[in-house]
PDB file of C-alpha atoms in Angstrom:
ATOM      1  CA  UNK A1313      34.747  -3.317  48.683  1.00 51.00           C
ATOM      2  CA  UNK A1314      31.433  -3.945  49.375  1.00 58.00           C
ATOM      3  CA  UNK A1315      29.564  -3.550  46.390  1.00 62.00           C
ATOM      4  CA  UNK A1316      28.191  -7.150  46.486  1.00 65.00           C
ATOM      5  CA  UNK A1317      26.321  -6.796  49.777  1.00 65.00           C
ATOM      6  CA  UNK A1318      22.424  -6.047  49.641  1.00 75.00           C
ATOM      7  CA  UNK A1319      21.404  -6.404  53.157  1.00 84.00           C
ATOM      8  CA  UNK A1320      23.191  -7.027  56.216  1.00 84.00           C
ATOM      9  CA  UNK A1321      22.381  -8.910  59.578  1.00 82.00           C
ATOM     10  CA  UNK A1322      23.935  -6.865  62.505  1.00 83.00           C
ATOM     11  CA  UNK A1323      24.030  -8.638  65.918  1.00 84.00           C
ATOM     12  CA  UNK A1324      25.240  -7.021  69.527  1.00 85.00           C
ATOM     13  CA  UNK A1325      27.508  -8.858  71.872  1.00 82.00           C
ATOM     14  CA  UNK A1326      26.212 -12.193  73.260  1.00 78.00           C
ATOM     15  CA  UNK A1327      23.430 -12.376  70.540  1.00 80.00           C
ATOM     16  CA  UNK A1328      25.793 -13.828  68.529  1.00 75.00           C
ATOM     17  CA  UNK A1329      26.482 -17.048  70.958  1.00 75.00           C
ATOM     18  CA  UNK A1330      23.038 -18.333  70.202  1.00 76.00           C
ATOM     19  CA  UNK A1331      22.916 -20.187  67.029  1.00 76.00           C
ATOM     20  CA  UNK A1332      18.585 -20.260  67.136  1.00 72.00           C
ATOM     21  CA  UNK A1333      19.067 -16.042  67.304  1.00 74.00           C
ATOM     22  CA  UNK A1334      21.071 -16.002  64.120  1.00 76.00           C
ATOM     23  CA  UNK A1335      19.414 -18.398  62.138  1.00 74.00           C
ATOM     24  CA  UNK A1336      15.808 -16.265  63.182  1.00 73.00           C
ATOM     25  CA  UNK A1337      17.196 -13.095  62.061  1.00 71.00           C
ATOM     26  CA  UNK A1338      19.334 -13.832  59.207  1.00 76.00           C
ATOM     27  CA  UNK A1339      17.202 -14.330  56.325  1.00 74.00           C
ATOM     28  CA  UNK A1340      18.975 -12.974  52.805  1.00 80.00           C
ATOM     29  CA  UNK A1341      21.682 -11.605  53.981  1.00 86.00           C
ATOM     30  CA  UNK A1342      25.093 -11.100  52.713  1.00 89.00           C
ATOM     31  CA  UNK A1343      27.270 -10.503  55.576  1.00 90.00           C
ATOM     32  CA  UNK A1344      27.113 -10.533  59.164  1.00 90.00           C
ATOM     33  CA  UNK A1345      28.045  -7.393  61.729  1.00 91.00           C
ATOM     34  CA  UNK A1346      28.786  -8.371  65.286  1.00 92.00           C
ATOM     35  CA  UNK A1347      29.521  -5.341  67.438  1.00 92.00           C
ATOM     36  CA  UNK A1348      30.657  -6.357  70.394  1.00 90.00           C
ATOM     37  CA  UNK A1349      32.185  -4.328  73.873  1.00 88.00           C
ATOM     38  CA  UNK A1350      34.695  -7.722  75.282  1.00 82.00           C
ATOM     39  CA  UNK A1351      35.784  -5.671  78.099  1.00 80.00           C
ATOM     40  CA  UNK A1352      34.237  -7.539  80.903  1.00 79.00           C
ATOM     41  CA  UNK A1353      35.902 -10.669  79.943  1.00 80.00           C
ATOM     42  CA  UNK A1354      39.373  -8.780  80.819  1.00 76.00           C
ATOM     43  CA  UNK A1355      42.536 -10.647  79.862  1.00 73.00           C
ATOM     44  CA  UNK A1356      41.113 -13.789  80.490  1.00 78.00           C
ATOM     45  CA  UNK A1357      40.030 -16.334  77.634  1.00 84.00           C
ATOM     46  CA  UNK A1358      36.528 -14.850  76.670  1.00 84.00           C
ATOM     47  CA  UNK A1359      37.812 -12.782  73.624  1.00 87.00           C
ATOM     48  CA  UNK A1360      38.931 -15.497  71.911  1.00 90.00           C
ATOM     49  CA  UNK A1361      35.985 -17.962  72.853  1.00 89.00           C
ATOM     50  CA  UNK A1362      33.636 -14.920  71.731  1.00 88.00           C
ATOM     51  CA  UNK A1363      35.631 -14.919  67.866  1.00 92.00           C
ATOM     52  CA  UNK A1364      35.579 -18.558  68.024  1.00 93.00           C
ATOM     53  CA  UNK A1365      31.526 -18.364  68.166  1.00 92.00           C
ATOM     54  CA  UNK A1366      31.022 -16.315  65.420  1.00 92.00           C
ATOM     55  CA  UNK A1367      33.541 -18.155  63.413  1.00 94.00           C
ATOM     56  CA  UNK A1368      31.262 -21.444  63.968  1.00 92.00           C
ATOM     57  CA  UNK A1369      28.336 -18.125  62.585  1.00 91.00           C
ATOM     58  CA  UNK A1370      29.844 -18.181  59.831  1.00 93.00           C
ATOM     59  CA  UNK A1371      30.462 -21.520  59.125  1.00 93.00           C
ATOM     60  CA  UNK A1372      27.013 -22.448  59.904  1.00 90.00           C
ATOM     61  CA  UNK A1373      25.012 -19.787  57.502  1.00 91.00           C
ATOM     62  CA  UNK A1374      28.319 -19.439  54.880  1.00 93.00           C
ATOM     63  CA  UNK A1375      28.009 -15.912  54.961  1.00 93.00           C
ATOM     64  CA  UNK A1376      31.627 -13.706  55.936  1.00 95.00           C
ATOM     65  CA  UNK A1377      31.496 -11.525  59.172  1.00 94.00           C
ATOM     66  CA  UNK A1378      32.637  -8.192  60.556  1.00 94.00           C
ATOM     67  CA  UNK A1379      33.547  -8.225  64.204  1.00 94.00           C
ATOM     68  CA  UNK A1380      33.992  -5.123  65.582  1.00 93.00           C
ATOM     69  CA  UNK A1381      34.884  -5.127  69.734  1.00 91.00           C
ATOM     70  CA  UNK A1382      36.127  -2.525  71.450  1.00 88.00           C
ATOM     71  CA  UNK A1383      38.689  -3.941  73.432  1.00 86.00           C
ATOM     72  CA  UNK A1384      38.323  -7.501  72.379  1.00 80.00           C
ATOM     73  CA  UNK A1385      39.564  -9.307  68.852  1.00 91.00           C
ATOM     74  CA  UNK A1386      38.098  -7.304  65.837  1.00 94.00           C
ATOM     75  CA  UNK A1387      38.388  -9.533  62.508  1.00 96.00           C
ATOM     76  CA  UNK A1388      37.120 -10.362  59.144  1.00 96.00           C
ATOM     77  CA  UNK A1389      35.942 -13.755  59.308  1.00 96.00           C
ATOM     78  CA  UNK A1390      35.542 -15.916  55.360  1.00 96.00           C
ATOM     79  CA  UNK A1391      32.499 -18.305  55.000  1.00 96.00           C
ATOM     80  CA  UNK A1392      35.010 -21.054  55.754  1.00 97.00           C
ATOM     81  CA  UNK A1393      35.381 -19.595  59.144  1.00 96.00           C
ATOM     82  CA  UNK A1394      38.736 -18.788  58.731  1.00 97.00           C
ATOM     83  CA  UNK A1395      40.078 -15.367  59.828  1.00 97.00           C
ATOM     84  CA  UNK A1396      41.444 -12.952  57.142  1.00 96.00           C
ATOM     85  CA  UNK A1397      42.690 -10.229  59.037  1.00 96.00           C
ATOM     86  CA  UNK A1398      42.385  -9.176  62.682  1.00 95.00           C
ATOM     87  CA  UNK A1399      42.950  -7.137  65.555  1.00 94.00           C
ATOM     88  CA  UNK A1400      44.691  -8.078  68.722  1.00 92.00           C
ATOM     89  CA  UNK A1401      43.607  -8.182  72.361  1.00 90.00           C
ATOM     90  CA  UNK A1402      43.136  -4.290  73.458  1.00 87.00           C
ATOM     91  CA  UNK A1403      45.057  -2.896  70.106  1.00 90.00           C
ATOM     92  CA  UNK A1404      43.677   0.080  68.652  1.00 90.00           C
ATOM     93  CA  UNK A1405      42.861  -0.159  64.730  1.00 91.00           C
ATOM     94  CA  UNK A1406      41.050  -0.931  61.718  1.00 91.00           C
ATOM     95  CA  UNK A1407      41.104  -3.958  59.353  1.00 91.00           C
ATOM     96  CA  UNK A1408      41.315  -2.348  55.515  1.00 91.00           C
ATOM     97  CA  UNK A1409      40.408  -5.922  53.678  1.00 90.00           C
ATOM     98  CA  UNK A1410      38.057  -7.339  50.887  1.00 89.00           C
ATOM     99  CA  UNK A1411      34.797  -8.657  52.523  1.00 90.00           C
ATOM    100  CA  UNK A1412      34.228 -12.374  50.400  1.00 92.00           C
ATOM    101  CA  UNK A1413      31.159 -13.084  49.063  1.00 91.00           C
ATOM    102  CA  UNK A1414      28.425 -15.574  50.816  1.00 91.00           C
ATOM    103  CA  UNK A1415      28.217 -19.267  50.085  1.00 91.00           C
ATOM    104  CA  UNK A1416      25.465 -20.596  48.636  1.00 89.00           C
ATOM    105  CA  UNK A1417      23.308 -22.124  51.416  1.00 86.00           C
ATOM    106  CA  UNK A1418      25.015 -24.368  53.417  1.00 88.00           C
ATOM    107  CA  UNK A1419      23.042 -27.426  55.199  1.00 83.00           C
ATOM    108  CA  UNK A1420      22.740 -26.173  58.362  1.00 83.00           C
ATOM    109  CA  UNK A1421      21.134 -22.892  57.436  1.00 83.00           C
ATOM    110  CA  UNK A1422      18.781 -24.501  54.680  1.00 81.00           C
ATOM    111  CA  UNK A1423      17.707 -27.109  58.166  1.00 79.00           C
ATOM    112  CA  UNK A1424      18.653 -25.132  61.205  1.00 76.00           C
ATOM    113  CA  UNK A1425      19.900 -26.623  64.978  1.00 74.00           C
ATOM    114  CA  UNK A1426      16.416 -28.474  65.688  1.00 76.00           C
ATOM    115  CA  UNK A1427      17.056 -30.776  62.786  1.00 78.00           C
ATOM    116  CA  UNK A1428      20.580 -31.361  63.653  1.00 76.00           C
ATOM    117  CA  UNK A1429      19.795 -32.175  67.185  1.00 81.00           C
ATOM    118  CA  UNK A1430      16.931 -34.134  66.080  1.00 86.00           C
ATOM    119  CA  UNK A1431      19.730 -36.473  63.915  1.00 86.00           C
ATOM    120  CA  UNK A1432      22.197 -36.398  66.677  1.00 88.00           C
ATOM    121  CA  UNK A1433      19.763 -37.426  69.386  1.00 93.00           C
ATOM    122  CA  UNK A1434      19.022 -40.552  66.679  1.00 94.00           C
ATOM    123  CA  UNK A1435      22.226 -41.360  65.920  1.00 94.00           C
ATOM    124  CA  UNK A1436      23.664 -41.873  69.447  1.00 94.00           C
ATOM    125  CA  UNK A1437      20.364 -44.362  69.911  1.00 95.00           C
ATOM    126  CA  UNK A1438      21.296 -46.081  66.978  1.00 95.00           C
ATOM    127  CA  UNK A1439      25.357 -46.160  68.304  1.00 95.00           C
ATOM    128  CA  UNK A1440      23.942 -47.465  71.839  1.00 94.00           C
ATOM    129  CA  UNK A1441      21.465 -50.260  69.799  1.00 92.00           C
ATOM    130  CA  UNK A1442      24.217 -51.341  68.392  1.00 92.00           C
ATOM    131  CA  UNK A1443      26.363 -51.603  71.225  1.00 91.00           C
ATOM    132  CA  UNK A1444      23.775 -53.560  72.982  1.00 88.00           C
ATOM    133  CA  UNK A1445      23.005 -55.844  70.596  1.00 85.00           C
ATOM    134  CA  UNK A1446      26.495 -56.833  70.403  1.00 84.00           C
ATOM    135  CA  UNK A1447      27.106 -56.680  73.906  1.00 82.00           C
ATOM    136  CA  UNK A1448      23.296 -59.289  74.140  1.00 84.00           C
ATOM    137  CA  UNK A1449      25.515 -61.408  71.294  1.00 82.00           C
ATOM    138  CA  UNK A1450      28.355 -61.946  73.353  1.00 81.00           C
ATOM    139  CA  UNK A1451      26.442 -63.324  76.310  1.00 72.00           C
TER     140      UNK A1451
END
């Protein structure tokens, strides 16, 4: 059922790697669709690095997603990130499951990836201060 969807964010293939693409284009929305065509990866690990991304998506902005590939790994993905039901690796199908509702904002989507980068850039200069200064104590 989805009856408590308003508006939807639909993103195609690699769009969906790039956190700064999804944070741009997903303002009030419900759910996430990622249509994707994973046949160029072949057998080879891309499929499940691909569903692995937008399961980070969906952590990130707590909304639920709908991946749809044609010969990759189709799934319903929860705001936790966690996979509800899927398709495997070149299997024909379709996933009949309730889509969850969003989260309320989460952190990152309230401050988006420049923030975060900003307070990881000033945390590792605070780790190596500290490290100096005890290494400077020692001697």
């Amino acid at each position: 059922a989805i009856d408590h969807f308003t508006t939807t964010a639909i993103f195609i293939c690699y769009e969906s790697i790039f956190s700064n693409e999804i944070d741009k284009n997903i303002t009030k929305s419900d759910l996430i669709i990622h249509l994707t065509n994973d046949a160029w990866f072949g057998a080879y690990n891309g499929p499940q690095q691909h569903l692995v991304q937008m399961r980070a998506r969906a952590i990130e902005q707590g909304l639920p997603v709908m991946r749809s590939a044609n010969t990759g790994i189709s799934a319903l993905i929860d705001p936790y990130g966690r996979i509800i039901k899927k398709i495997p690796l070149n299997v024909e199908g379709f996933l009949d499951a309730n889509i969850p509702k969003k989260l309320d904002k989460t952190l990152y989507s309230k401050i988006g990836a420049v923030y975060w980068n900003f307070f990881l850039i000033c945390l590792f200069a605070l780790l190596y201060f500290l490290c100096l200064k005890r290494k400077i104590k020692r001697n």
